[in-house]
Amino acid sequence: MVTTVIGLMFRKKSSLVSNKVNTSENFESLESMILQEEVKFTFAEVVKDVDDFHDKYCIGTGGFGRVYKAELQSGQVVAVKRLNMSDSNDIPAINLHSFQNEIRTLTSIRHRNIIRLYGFCSRKGGCISLLYEYIERGSLGKALYGVEGVNELGWATRVKIVQGLAHALSYLHHDCSPPIVHRDITVNNVLLESDFEVRLSDFGIARLLSTDSSNWTDIAGSFGYIAPELAYTMRVTNKCDVYSFGVVALEVMMGRHPGDILESQLQESSKSRRDKVELLMKDLLDQRLEPPTNESAKAVVLVVTMALACIRTRPASRPTMLFMAQKLSAQTLPCLPEPFALSRSHLQQRPQQQQQDQAGDQTLQSRPPNQISNIIINVSLTASLSDPAVQQGRRLTNCKTTINTLKNSSK
């Protein structure tokens, strides 16, 4: 009977397949299932190739389980995520919930910056596994903190990584119906192809949001990346992902986790809204690299500035991922509220204003390499943002604060 059901479901679309695993009864009765029709191998082959999940084939641990690399006889390489199991014969409820979320989410997603799910396998009292495409370079965290991290991850590559992650999240938030919140964005859940193209992974705790409400749930995510409001509101929105994105973007540019900045932000948020913090750009850049120059400098300043907008304590003051993806791709410096407006804005301008903007561009481009880090940012951590305006892509007019170049590094 199970074989017949599986045979029929092989012919259905993946979205229909995912609906069949919504109940524990259906889920636990399945021995295995391949979701993608073009996949020509079985899970038995995969399990054999990893020697029944021997430790020597393990390439990572995260979320609710371990990840194994399987090299099939056909030459194809796949990754298998095996969810953690309890000592009993019952599937742990939290893992089952995670597994079903990941299946339901990934089978409906098609985006170049999001990892692809080939299939899954489950057996009552046995293993629960997800079968993914294999991403060659592994995690962003591995690349960023590895021995070759400095040599491989130049400024242009880091900007590309942040752009790819922004596009992945913009797709989840604005192109999926209902919108999808990832909830666990870290450097270890961002994978890199051989050409450093981003693939966002690990949807074990993803949430599907209805268009007119938020899900109320327990806190899930990784320490150091969780939006501060979750600690007291327990309310999940796409702005939680925006915060985590900002943390990752800063981590990529700084070469370390920006924990000190996040801590100072929380401290300042309890003070007057007029209080500001001055951040020197050179303190927000990876000290292992030479300062960026010319076009790279412009892109780096843009990424850092936009990332700071994402980690604001008030969710409503953060931009949307659609806004972020558009501006990062265009590599334009949008007019954000204090303190995220640079010395030039992109409002509808008069000729004189355009000339001033061009002069500002030339100043930034021609700045000596050792001067690009001498930029100071006045950060108002609690200024509000008109979120509907951001969602519609409208440029804001209340730009008052600028980023000023210091005359010398000792000032």
JSON list of C-alpha atoms in Angstrom, two decimals, residues 154-253:
[
{"chain": "A", "resi": 154, "resn": "GLY", "atom": "CA", "xyz": [38.26, 40.36, -1.05]},
{"chain": "A", "resi": 155, "resn": "TRP", "atom": "CA", "xyz": [36.01, 43.40, -0.81]},
{"chain": "A", "resi": 156, "resn": "ALA", "atom": "CA", "xyz": [34.27, 42.78, -4.14]},
{"chain": "A", "resi": 157, "resn": "THR", "atom": "CA", "xyz": [33.52, 39.18, -3.15]},
{"chain": "A", "resi": 158, "resn": "ARG", "atom": "CA", "xyz": [32.14, 40.24, 0.22]},
{"chain": "A", "resi": 159, "resn": "VAL", "atom": "CA", "xyz": [29.85, 42.78, -1.41]},
{"chain": "A", "resi": 160, "resn": "LYS", "atom": "CA", "xyz": [28.66, 40.06, -3.81]},
{"chain": "A", "resi": 161, "resn": "ILE", "atom": "CA", "xyz": [27.88, 37.74, -0.90]},
{"chain": "A", "resi": 162, "resn": "VAL", "atom": "CA", "xyz": [25.82, 40.38, 0.90]},
{"chain": "A", "resi": 163, "resn": "GLN", "atom": "CA", "xyz": [23.95, 41.15, -2.31]},
{"chain": "A", "resi": 164, "resn": "GLY", "atom": "CA", "xyz": [23.12, 37.48, -2.88]},
{"chain": "A", "resi": 165, "resn": "LEU", "atom": "CA", "xyz": [21.82, 37.05, 0.65]},
{"chain": "A", "resi": 166, "resn": "ALA", "atom": "CA", "xyz": [19.68, 40.16, 0.27]},
{"chain": "A", "resi": 167, "resn": "HIS", "atom": "CA", "xyz": [18.12, 38.78, -2.91]},
{"chain": "A", "resi": 168, "resn": "ALA", "atom": "CA", "xyz": [17.39, 35.43, -1.26]},
{"chain": "A", "resi": 169, "resn": "LEU", "atom": "CA", "xyz": [15.58, 37.07, 1.65]},
{"chain": "A", "resi": 170, "resn": "SER", "atom": "CA", "xyz": [13.77, 39.53, -0.60]},
{"chain": "A", "resi": 171, "resn": "TYR", "atom": "CA", "xyz": [12.39, 36.55, -2.53]},
{"chain": "A", "resi": 172, "resn": "LEU", "atom": "CA", "xyz": [11.23, 34.81, 0.65]},
{"chain": "A", "resi": 173, "resn": "HIS", "atom": "CA", "xyz": [9.60, 37.93, 2.08]},
{"chain": "A", "resi": 174, "resn": "HIS", "atom": "CA", "xyz": [8.10, 39.52, -1.02]},
{"chain": "A", "resi": 175, "resn": "ASP", "atom": "CA", "xyz": [7.79, 36.92, -3.79]},
{"chain": "A", "resi": 176, "resn": "CYS", "atom": "CA", "xyz": [6.49, 33.91, -1.85]},
{"chain": "A", "resi": 177, "resn": "SER", "atom": "CA", "xyz": [2.81, 33.59, -0.95]},
{"chain": "A", "resi": 178, "resn": "PRO", "atom": "CA", "xyz": [2.42, 33.46, 1.95]},
{"chain": "A", "resi": 179, "resn": "PRO", "atom": "CA", "xyz": [5.69, 35.24, 2.87]},
{"chain": "A", "resi": 180, "resn": "ILE", "atom": "CA", "xyz": [8.37, 33.08, 4.45]},
{"chain": "A", "resi": 181, "resn": "VAL", "atom": "CA", "xyz": [10.51, 34.04, 7.44]},
{"chain": "A", "resi": 182, "resn": "HIS", "atom": "CA", "xyz": [13.73, 32.07, 7.77]},
{"chain": "A", "resi": 183, "resn": "ARG", "atom": "CA", "xyz": [14.40, 32.88, 11.45]},
{"chain": "A", "resi": 184, "resn": "ASP", "atom": "CA", "xyz": [17.92, 31.47, 11.65]},
{"chain": "A", "resi": 185, "resn": "ILE", "atom": "CA", "xyz": [20.16, 33.53, 9.38]},
{"chain": "A", "resi": 186, "resn": "THR", "atom": "CA", "xyz": [23.82, 33.15, 10.38]},
{"chain": "A", "resi": 187, "resn": "VAL", "atom": "CA", "xyz": [27.15, 32.86, 8.59]},
{"chain": "A", "resi": 188, "resn": "ASN", "atom": "CA", "xyz": [26.87, 29.09, 9.01]},
{"chain": "A", "resi": 189, "resn": "ASN", "atom": "CA", "xyz": [23.53, 28.91, 7.21]},
{"chain": "A", "resi": 190, "resn": "VAL", "atom": "CA", "xyz": [24.80, 30.84, 4.20]},
{"chain": "A", "resi": 191, "resn": "LEU", "atom": "CA", "xyz": [26.57, 28.50, 1.77]},
{"chain": "A", "resi": 192, "resn": "LEU", "atom": "CA", "xyz": [28.93, 29.48, -1.04]},
{"chain": "A", "resi": 193, "resn": "GLU", "atom": "CA", "xyz": [29.29, 28.02, -4.53]},
{"chain": "A", "resi": 194, "resn": "SER", "atom": "CA", "xyz": [32.71, 27.74, -6.17]},
{"chain": "A", "resi": 195, "resn": "ASP", "atom": "CA", "xyz": [32.22, 31.22, -7.65]},
{"chain": "A", "resi": 196, "resn": "PHE", "atom": "CA", "xyz": [31.07, 32.56, -4.25]},
{"chain": "A", "resi": 197, "resn": "GLU", "atom": "CA", "xyz": [27.43, 32.70, -5.32]},
{"chain": "A", "resi": 198, "resn": "VAL", "atom": "CA", "xyz": [25.26, 32.59, -2.19]},
{"chain": "A", "resi": 199, "resn": "ARG", "atom": "CA", "xyz": [22.91, 29.71, -1.36]},
{"chain": "A", "resi": 200, "resn": "LEU", "atom": "CA", "xyz": [20.77, 30.27, 1.74]},
{"chain": "A", "resi": 201, "resn": "SER", "atom": "CA", "xyz": [20.15, 27.04, 3.65]},
{"chain": "A", "resi": 202, "resn": "ASP", "atom": "CA", "xyz": [18.72, 25.49, 6.83]},
{"chain": "A", "resi": 203, "resn": "PHE", "atom": "CA", "xyz": [15.00, 26.14, 6.88]},
{"chain": "A", "resi": 204, "resn": "GLY", "atom": "CA", "xyz": [14.42, 23.87, 9.85]},
{"chain": "A", "resi": 205, "resn": "ILE", "atom": "CA", "xyz": [12.70, 26.63, 11.80]},
{"chain": "A", "resi": 206, "resn": "ALA", "atom": "CA", "xyz": [11.26, 28.63, 8.93]},
{"chain": "A", "resi": 207, "resn": "ARG", "atom": "CA", "xyz": [7.80, 30.08, 9.44]},
{"chain": "A", "resi": 208, "resn": "LEU", "atom": "CA", "xyz": [5.11, 30.69, 6.88]},
{"chain": "A", "resi": 209, "resn": "LEU", "atom": "CA", "xyz": [3.35, 33.94, 7.65]},
{"chain": "A", "resi": 210, "resn": "SER", "atom": "CA", "xyz": [-0.13, 34.87, 6.56]},
{"chain": "A", "resi": 211, "resn": "THR", "atom": "CA", "xyz": [-0.29, 38.22, 4.80]},
{"chain": "A", "resi": 212, "resn": "ASP", "atom": "CA", "xyz": [-2.27, 39.92, 7.56]},
{"chain": "A", "resi": 213, "resn": "SER", "atom": "CA", "xyz": [-0.87, 38.45, 10.75]},
{"chain": "A", "resi": 214, "resn": "SER", "atom": "CA", "xyz": [2.24, 37.26, 12.53]},
{"chain": "A", "resi": 215, "resn": "ASN", "atom": "CA", "xyz": [2.97, 33.93, 14.14]},
{"chain": "A", "resi": 216, "resn": "TRP", "atom": "CA", "xyz": [3.39, 33.86, 17.88]},
{"chain": "A", "resi": 217, "resn": "THR", "atom": "CA", "xyz": [5.90, 31.23, 18.88]},
{"chain": "A", "resi": 218, "resn": "ASP", "atom": "CA", "xyz": [8.87, 30.33, 21.05]},
{"chain": "A", "resi": 219, "resn": "ILE", "atom": "CA", "xyz": [12.24, 31.93, 20.40]},
{"chain": "A", "resi": 220, "resn": "ALA", "atom": "CA", "xyz": [14.21, 30.08, 17.76]},
{"chain": "A", "resi": 221, "resn": "GLY", "atom": "CA", "xyz": [17.45, 31.04, 16.12]},
{"chain": "A", "resi": 222, "resn": "SER", "atom": "CA", "xyz": [21.13, 31.40, 16.91]},
{"chain": "A", "resi": 223, "resn": "PHE", "atom": "CA", "xyz": [22.54, 33.48, 19.72]},
{"chain": "A", "resi": 224, "resn": "GLY", "atom": "CA", "xyz": [24.04, 36.72, 18.46]},
{"chain": "A", "resi": 225, "resn": "TYR", "atom": "CA", "xyz": [21.75, 36.92, 15.44]},
{"chain": "A", "resi": 226, "resn": "ILE", "atom": "CA", "xyz": [18.29, 37.01, 17.01]},
{"chain": "A", "resi": 227, "resn": "ALA", "atom": "CA", "xyz": [16.37, 40.28, 16.82]},
{"chain": "A", "resi": 228, "resn": "PRO", "atom": "CA", "xyz": [16.14, 41.82, 20.32]},
{"chain": "A", "resi": 229, "resn": "GLU", "atom": "CA", "xyz": [12.34, 42.22, 20.24]},
{"chain": "A", "resi": 230, "resn": "LEU", "atom": "CA", "xyz": [11.84, 38.44, 20.19]},
{"chain": "A", "resi": 231, "resn": "ALA", "atom": "CA", "xyz": [13.03, 38.26, 23.79]},
{"chain": "A", "resi": 232, "resn": "TYR", "atom": "CA", "xyz": [10.01, 40.15, 25.06]},
{"chain": "A", "resi": 233, "resn": "THR", "atom": "CA", "xyz": [7.37, 40.09, 22.30]},
{"chain": "A", "resi": 234, "resn": "MET", "atom": "CA", "xyz": [7.78, 36.50, 21.04]},
{"chain": "A", "resi": 235, "resn": "ARG", "atom": "CA", "xyz": [6.41, 37.87, 17.78]},
{"chain": "A", "resi": 236, "resn": "VAL", "atom": "CA", "xyz": [7.95, 36.70, 14.52]},
{"chain": "A", "resi": 237, "resn": "THR", "atom": "CA", "xyz": [7.95, 39.06, 11.54]},
{"chain": "A", "resi": 238, "resn": "ASN", "atom": "CA", "xyz": [10.12, 39.51, 8.49]},
{"chain": "A", "resi": 239, "resn": "LYS", "atom": "CA", "xyz": [11.87, 42.34, 10.35]},
{"chain": "A", "resi": 240, "resn": "CYS", "atom": "CA", "xyz": [13.49, 39.63, 12.49]},
{"chain": "A", "resi": 241, "resn": "ASP", "atom": "CA", "xyz": [15.21, 38.38, 9.34]},
{"chain": "A", "resi": 242, "resn": "VAL", "atom": "CA", "xyz": [16.18, 41.94, 8.42]},
{"chain": "A", "resi": 243, "resn": "TYR", "atom": "CA", "xyz": [17.96, 42.28, 11.76]},
{"chain": "A", "resi": 244, "resn": "SER", "atom": "CA", "xyz": [19.80, 38.98, 11.31]},
{"chain": "A", "resi": 245, "resn": "PHE", "atom": "CA", "xyz": [20.75, 40.00, 7.78]},
{"chain": "A", "resi": 246, "resn": "GLY", "atom": "CA", "xyz": [22.26, 43.21, 9.13]},
{"chain": "A", "resi": 247, "resn": "VAL", "atom": "CA", "xyz": [24.32, 41.25, 11.65]},
{"chain": "A", "resi": 248, "resn": "VAL", "atom": "CA", "xyz": [25.62, 38.89, 8.96]},
{"chain": "A", "resi": 249, "resn": "ALA", "atom": "CA", "xyz": [26.37, 41.76, 6.57]},
{"chain": "A", "resi": 250, "resn": "LEU", "atom": "CA", "xyz": [28.40, 43.55, 9.23]},
{"chain": "A", "resi": 251, "resn": "GLU", "atom": "CA", "xyz": [30.17, 40.31, 10.14]},
{"chain": "A", "resi": 252, "resn": "VAL", "atom": "CA", "xyz": [31.16, 39.81, 6.51]},
{"chain": "A", "resi": 253, "resn": "MET", "atom": "CA", "xyz": [32.58, 43.32, 6.23]}
]
